[in-house]
Amino acid sequence: AVAGQDRSAQAHVPAASTIDADSQLAVPQSNGIYLCDLPLTVMEAELRQLLGQYGDLVSIRQADVGLDPAIVAEYTTIDAAEEAQEILNLASLRGKTCRCISVGALEVIRRTMVSGQRLIINNLDPGIEIHGLWEVCSLFGQVLDCKVQCGDDGASRGMGFVHYARLEEAAKAQATLDKMQIGESEVKLRPFRWDDAASFTGTL
């Protein structure tokens, strides 16, 4: 697929306004962020300079995710962490799209990995990038994390996942998107299982 190409869903999906306001799950506030899908060559000094733009740092440490570069950074204030998360999530660092999740959201994710709130998305059109997938998935509720898995060459492997804050939102997304044509492919959705973890990088 051509870099930057991102096909939109070619089927009707509910408007964002159809989601009830009370469907959003309160994620614990935190002064920490988890930054993953980093370039292999990124240096700690570079990350400190980048993260320091949003506030004073307490610490930066490597996250234990195997060979994939990822860090957990702690700020002195919650506001600084929230600003960093909002700006850095899906930002490009040395040409690679990073994911940035608050530590509060990460706690929710860890507790609900196999609850049905994380969905595996198979048969993705190779032209669909993470920004487009996140946007489509967000129509059904609060997305805590979303990913299109890519190979070493940066090309999509045709699979991804989305993790919702509430089970009801995940169920709505699965019911609507399963077997829907998005781009040039008919996607298939199912709940995440523990043995799926080996298929994705940048996940705890």
Tab-separated table of C-alpha atoms in Angstrom:
chain	number	residue	atom	x	y	z
A	1	ALA	CA	0.000	0.000	0.000
A	2	VAL	CA	1.150	3.532	-0.658
A	3	ALA	CA	2.278	5.305	2.528
A	4	GLY	CA	-0.371	7.718	3.717
A	5	GLN	CA	-3.165	6.055	1.769
A	6	ASP	CA	-6.200	5.477	3.990
A	7	ARG	CA	-9.463	4.284	2.522
A	8	SER	CA	-12.671	5.170	4.344
A	9	ALA	CA	-15.429	2.717	5.158
A	10	GLN	CA	-17.607	2.197	2.094
A	11	ALA	CA	-20.719	1.297	4.045
A	12	HIS	CA	-23.148	2.986	6.384
A	13	VAL	CA	-22.074	3.275	10.007
A	14	PRO	CA	-24.000	4.978	12.805
A	15	ALA	CA	-23.280	8.637	13.413
A	16	ALA	CA	-21.299	9.515	16.516
A	17	SER	CA	-24.368	11.250	17.928
A	18	THR	CA	-26.089	7.894	18.319
A	19	ILE	CA	-23.801	7.014	21.226
A	20	ASP	CA	-25.309	7.835	24.607
A	21	ALA	CA	-23.282	10.269	26.686
A	22	ASP	CA	-23.427	7.969	29.710
A	23	SER	CA	-21.864	5.095	27.745
A	24	GLN	CA	-18.386	6.462	28.421
A	25	LEU	CA	-16.550	4.593	31.167
A	26	ALA	CA	-14.631	6.792	33.586
A	27	VAL	CA	-10.951	5.977	33.164
A	28	PRO	CA	-8.865	6.746	36.270
A	29	GLN	CA	-6.866	9.946	35.905
A	30	SER	CA	-3.128	9.466	35.941
A	31	ASN	CA	0.075	11.453	35.681
A	32	GLY	CA	1.655	8.662	33.647
A	33	ILE	CA	1.627	7.677	29.966
A	34	TYR	CA	2.590	4.543	28.045
A	35	LEU	CA	4.268	5.322	24.712
A	36	CYS	CA	4.759	2.407	22.321
A	37	ASP	CA	5.372	1.455	18.680
A	38	LEU	CA	8.506	3.578	18.835
A	39	PRO	CA	11.232	3.503	16.184
A	40	LEU	CA	14.020	1.054	17.007
A	41	THR	CA	16.629	3.789	16.793
A	42	VAL	CA	15.000	6.312	19.132
A	43	MET	CA	17.233	7.429	22.021
A	44	GLU	CA	16.208	8.257	25.590
A	45	ALA	CA	17.595	11.782	25.287
A	46	GLU	CA	15.382	12.362	22.253
A	47	LEU	CA	12.339	11.077	24.137
A	48	ARG	CA	13.105	13.244	27.161
A	49	GLN	CA	13.276	16.309	24.945
A	50	LEU	CA	10.023	15.378	23.218
A	51	LEU	CA	8.103	14.536	26.391
A	52	GLY	CA	9.501	17.535	28.258
A	53	GLN	CA	7.559	19.863	25.975
A	54	TYR	CA	4.361	19.015	27.870
A	55	GLY	CA	5.547	19.403	31.468
A	56	ASP	CA	8.106	18.421	34.073
A	57	LEU	CA	9.024	14.737	34.086
A	58	VAL	CA	9.441	12.638	37.204
A	59	SER	CA	10.788	9.569	35.422
A	60	ILE	CA	11.063	7.633	32.166
A	61	ARG	CA	11.531	3.871	32.180
A	62	GLN	CA	11.570	1.132	29.600
A	63	ALA	CA	8.396	-0.942	29.452
A	64	ASP	CA	8.737	-4.710	29.461
A	65	VAL	CA	7.293	-5.580	26.043
A	66	GLY	CA	9.985	-7.844	24.665
A	67	LEU	CA	12.040	-6.414	21.817
A	68	ASP	CA	9.597	-3.628	20.972
A	69	PRO	CA	10.670	-0.151	22.154
A	70	ALA	CA	8.160	1.277	24.621
A	71	ILE	CA	8.369	3.514	27.653
A	72	VAL	CA	6.339	4.594	30.662
A	73	ALA	CA	6.760	8.280	31.535
A	74	GLU	CA	5.569	9.965	34.703
A	75	TYR	CA	4.844	13.689	34.921
A	76	THR	CA	4.527	15.933	37.948
A	77	THR	CA	0.926	16.774	37.027
A	78	ILE	CA	-2.090	15.008	35.541
A	79	ASP	CA	-2.651	17.911	33.135
A	80	ALA	CA	0.789	17.460	31.588
A	81	ALA	CA	0.232	13.727	31.113
A	82	GLU	CA	-3.180	14.282	29.527
A	83	GLU	CA	-1.779	16.867	27.104
A	84	ALA	CA	1.096	14.559	26.142
A	85	GLN	CA	-1.251	11.611	25.602
A	86	GLU	CA	-3.644	13.625	23.453
A	87	ILE	CA	-0.915	15.026	21.212
A	88	LEU	CA	1.389	12.017	20.968
A	89	ASN	CA	-1.236	9.336	20.329
A	90	LEU	CA	-1.018	8.445	16.619
A	91	ALA	CA	1.744	11.011	16.117
A	92	SER	CA	4.578	10.245	13.688
A	93	LEU	CA	8.059	9.854	15.148
A	94	ARG	CA	10.779	9.303	12.542
A	95	GLY	CA	8.112	8.184	10.117
A	96	LYS	CA	6.540	5.626	12.462
A	97	THR	CA	3.092	6.073	14.008
A	98	CYS	CA	3.223	5.819	17.791
A	99	ARG	CA	0.477	4.936	20.234
A	100	CYS	CA	0.198	6.783	23.532
A	101	ILE	CA	-2.123	5.568	26.293
A	102	SER	CA	-2.647	6.984	29.765
A	103	VAL	CA	-1.591	4.691	32.586
A	104	GLY	CA	-5.154	4.939	33.897
A	105	ALA	CA	-6.512	3.591	30.605
A	106	LEU	CA	-3.787	0.957	30.581
A	107	GLU	CA	-5.018	-0.334	33.938
A	108	VAL	CA	-8.531	-0.704	32.530
A	109	ILE	CA	-7.157	-2.478	29.452
A	110	ARG	CA	-5.192	-4.972	31.526
A	111	ARG	CA	-8.270	-5.856	33.583
A	112	THR	CA	-10.506	-6.346	30.550
A	113	MET	CA	-8.312	-8.000	27.918
A	114	VAL	CA	-10.495	-11.112	27.592
A	115	SER	CA	-13.778	-9.625	28.795
A	116	GLY	CA	-15.015	-9.004	25.258
A	117	GLN	CA	-13.976	-5.346	25.220
A	118	ARG	CA	-10.983	-6.044	22.959
A	119	LEU	CA	-11.874	-7.136	19.439
A	120	ILE	CA	-9.607	-8.684	16.840
A	121	ILE	CA	-10.152	-7.295	13.344
A	122	ASN	CA	-9.090	-9.623	10.530
A	123	ASN	CA	-8.990	-9.220	6.750
A	124	LEU	CA	-8.249	-5.498	6.866
A	125	ASP	CA	-7.665	-3.761	3.562
A	126	PRO	CA	-3.882	-3.106	3.407
A	127	GLY	CA	-4.658	0.515	2.566
A	128	ILE	CA	-6.379	1.113	5.913
A	129	GLU	CA	-4.110	2.879	8.364
A	130	ILE	CA	-4.496	3.239	12.111
A	131	HIS	CA	-5.977	6.754	11.940
A	132	GLY	CA	-8.842	5.592	9.743
A	133	LEU	CA	-9.474	2.448	11.757
A	134	TRP	CA	-9.518	4.398	15.038
A	135	GLU	CA	-11.985	6.900	13.551
A	136	VAL	CA	-14.384	4.184	12.389
A	137	CYS	CA	-14.176	2.300	15.695
A	138	SER	CA	-14.770	5.505	17.674
A	139	LEU	CA	-18.261	5.765	16.172
A	140	PHE	CA	-19.364	3.040	18.594
A	141	GLY	CA	-17.880	4.261	21.852
A	142	GLN	CA	-14.788	5.227	23.790
A	143	VAL	CA	-11.721	3.611	22.250
A	144	LEU	CA	-8.931	3.016	24.764
A	145	ASP	CA	-6.533	1.497	22.253
A	146	CYS	CA	-6.480	0.550	18.583
A	147	LYS	CA	-3.821	-0.831	16.284
A	148	VAL	CA	-3.144	-1.970	12.745
A	149	GLN	CA	-0.374	-4.542	12.925
A	150	CYS	CA	2.430	-3.913	10.438
A	151	GLY	CA	5.416	-5.973	9.373
A	152	ASP	CA	9.067	-4.967	9.525
A	153	ASP	CA	8.646	-3.222	6.177
A	154	GLY	CA	5.888	-1.026	7.582
A	155	ALA	CA	3.172	-2.628	5.445
A	156	SER	CA	-0.101	-3.702	7.031
A	157	ARG	CA	-0.453	-7.395	7.817
A	158	GLY	CA	-4.207	-7.111	7.307
A	159	MET	CA	-5.087	-7.418	10.993
A	160	GLY	CA	-5.641	-5.181	13.972
A	161	PHE	CA	-7.521	-4.737	17.206
A	162	VAL	CA	-9.666	-2.239	19.068
A	163	HIS	CA	-10.237	-2.042	22.822
A	164	TYR	CA	-13.369	-0.328	24.126
A	165	ALA	CA	-14.054	1.162	27.537
A	166	ARG	CA	-17.358	-0.705	27.836
A	167	LEU	CA	-18.524	-4.165	26.836
A	168	GLU	CA	-21.733	-2.725	25.361
A	169	GLU	CA	-19.702	-0.566	22.981
A	170	ALA	CA	-17.596	-3.503	21.836
A	171	ALA	CA	-20.728	-5.584	21.246
A	172	LYS	CA	-22.262	-2.782	19.172
A	173	ALA	CA	-19.095	-2.449	17.099
A	174	GLN	CA	-18.843	-6.187	16.479
A	175	ALA	CA	-22.488	-6.482	15.504
A	176	THR	CA	-22.221	-3.614	13.032
A	177	LEU	CA	-18.728	-3.993	11.571
A	178	ASP	CA	-18.438	-7.775	11.299
A	179	LYS	CA	-18.618	-8.707	7.597
A	180	MET	CA	-18.796	-5.031	6.610
A	181	GLN	CA	-16.773	-3.897	3.607
A	182	ILE	CA	-14.196	-1.339	4.688
A	183	GLY	CA	-12.062	-0.173	1.804
A	184	GLU	CA	-11.679	-3.132	-0.548
A	185	SER	CA	-12.105	-5.913	2.035
A	186	GLU	CA	-14.858	-7.453	4.143
A	187	VAL	CA	-13.578	-7.340	7.720
A	188	LYS	CA	-14.199	-9.972	10.366
A	189	LEU	CA	-14.389	-9.197	14.080
A	190	ARG	CA	-14.215	-11.488	17.105
A	191	PRO	CA	-13.310	-11.153	20.790
A	192	PHE	CA	-9.621	-11.217	21.714
A	193	ARG	CA	-8.129	-14.413	23.167
A	194	TRP	CA	-4.877	-14.667	25.095
A	195	ASP	CA	-3.183	-16.577	22.282
A	196	ASP	CA	-3.761	-13.554	20.016
A	197	ALA	CA	-1.208	-11.532	21.999
A	198	ALA	CA	1.713	-13.068	20.122
A	199	SER	CA	0.406	-11.581	16.859
A	200	PHE	CA	0.826	-7.956	17.980
A	201	THR	CA	3.707	-5.732	18.951
A	202	GLY	CA	3.591	-2.820	21.385
A	203	THR	CA	1.081	-4.395	23.772
A	204	LEU	CA	1.373	-5.217	27.468
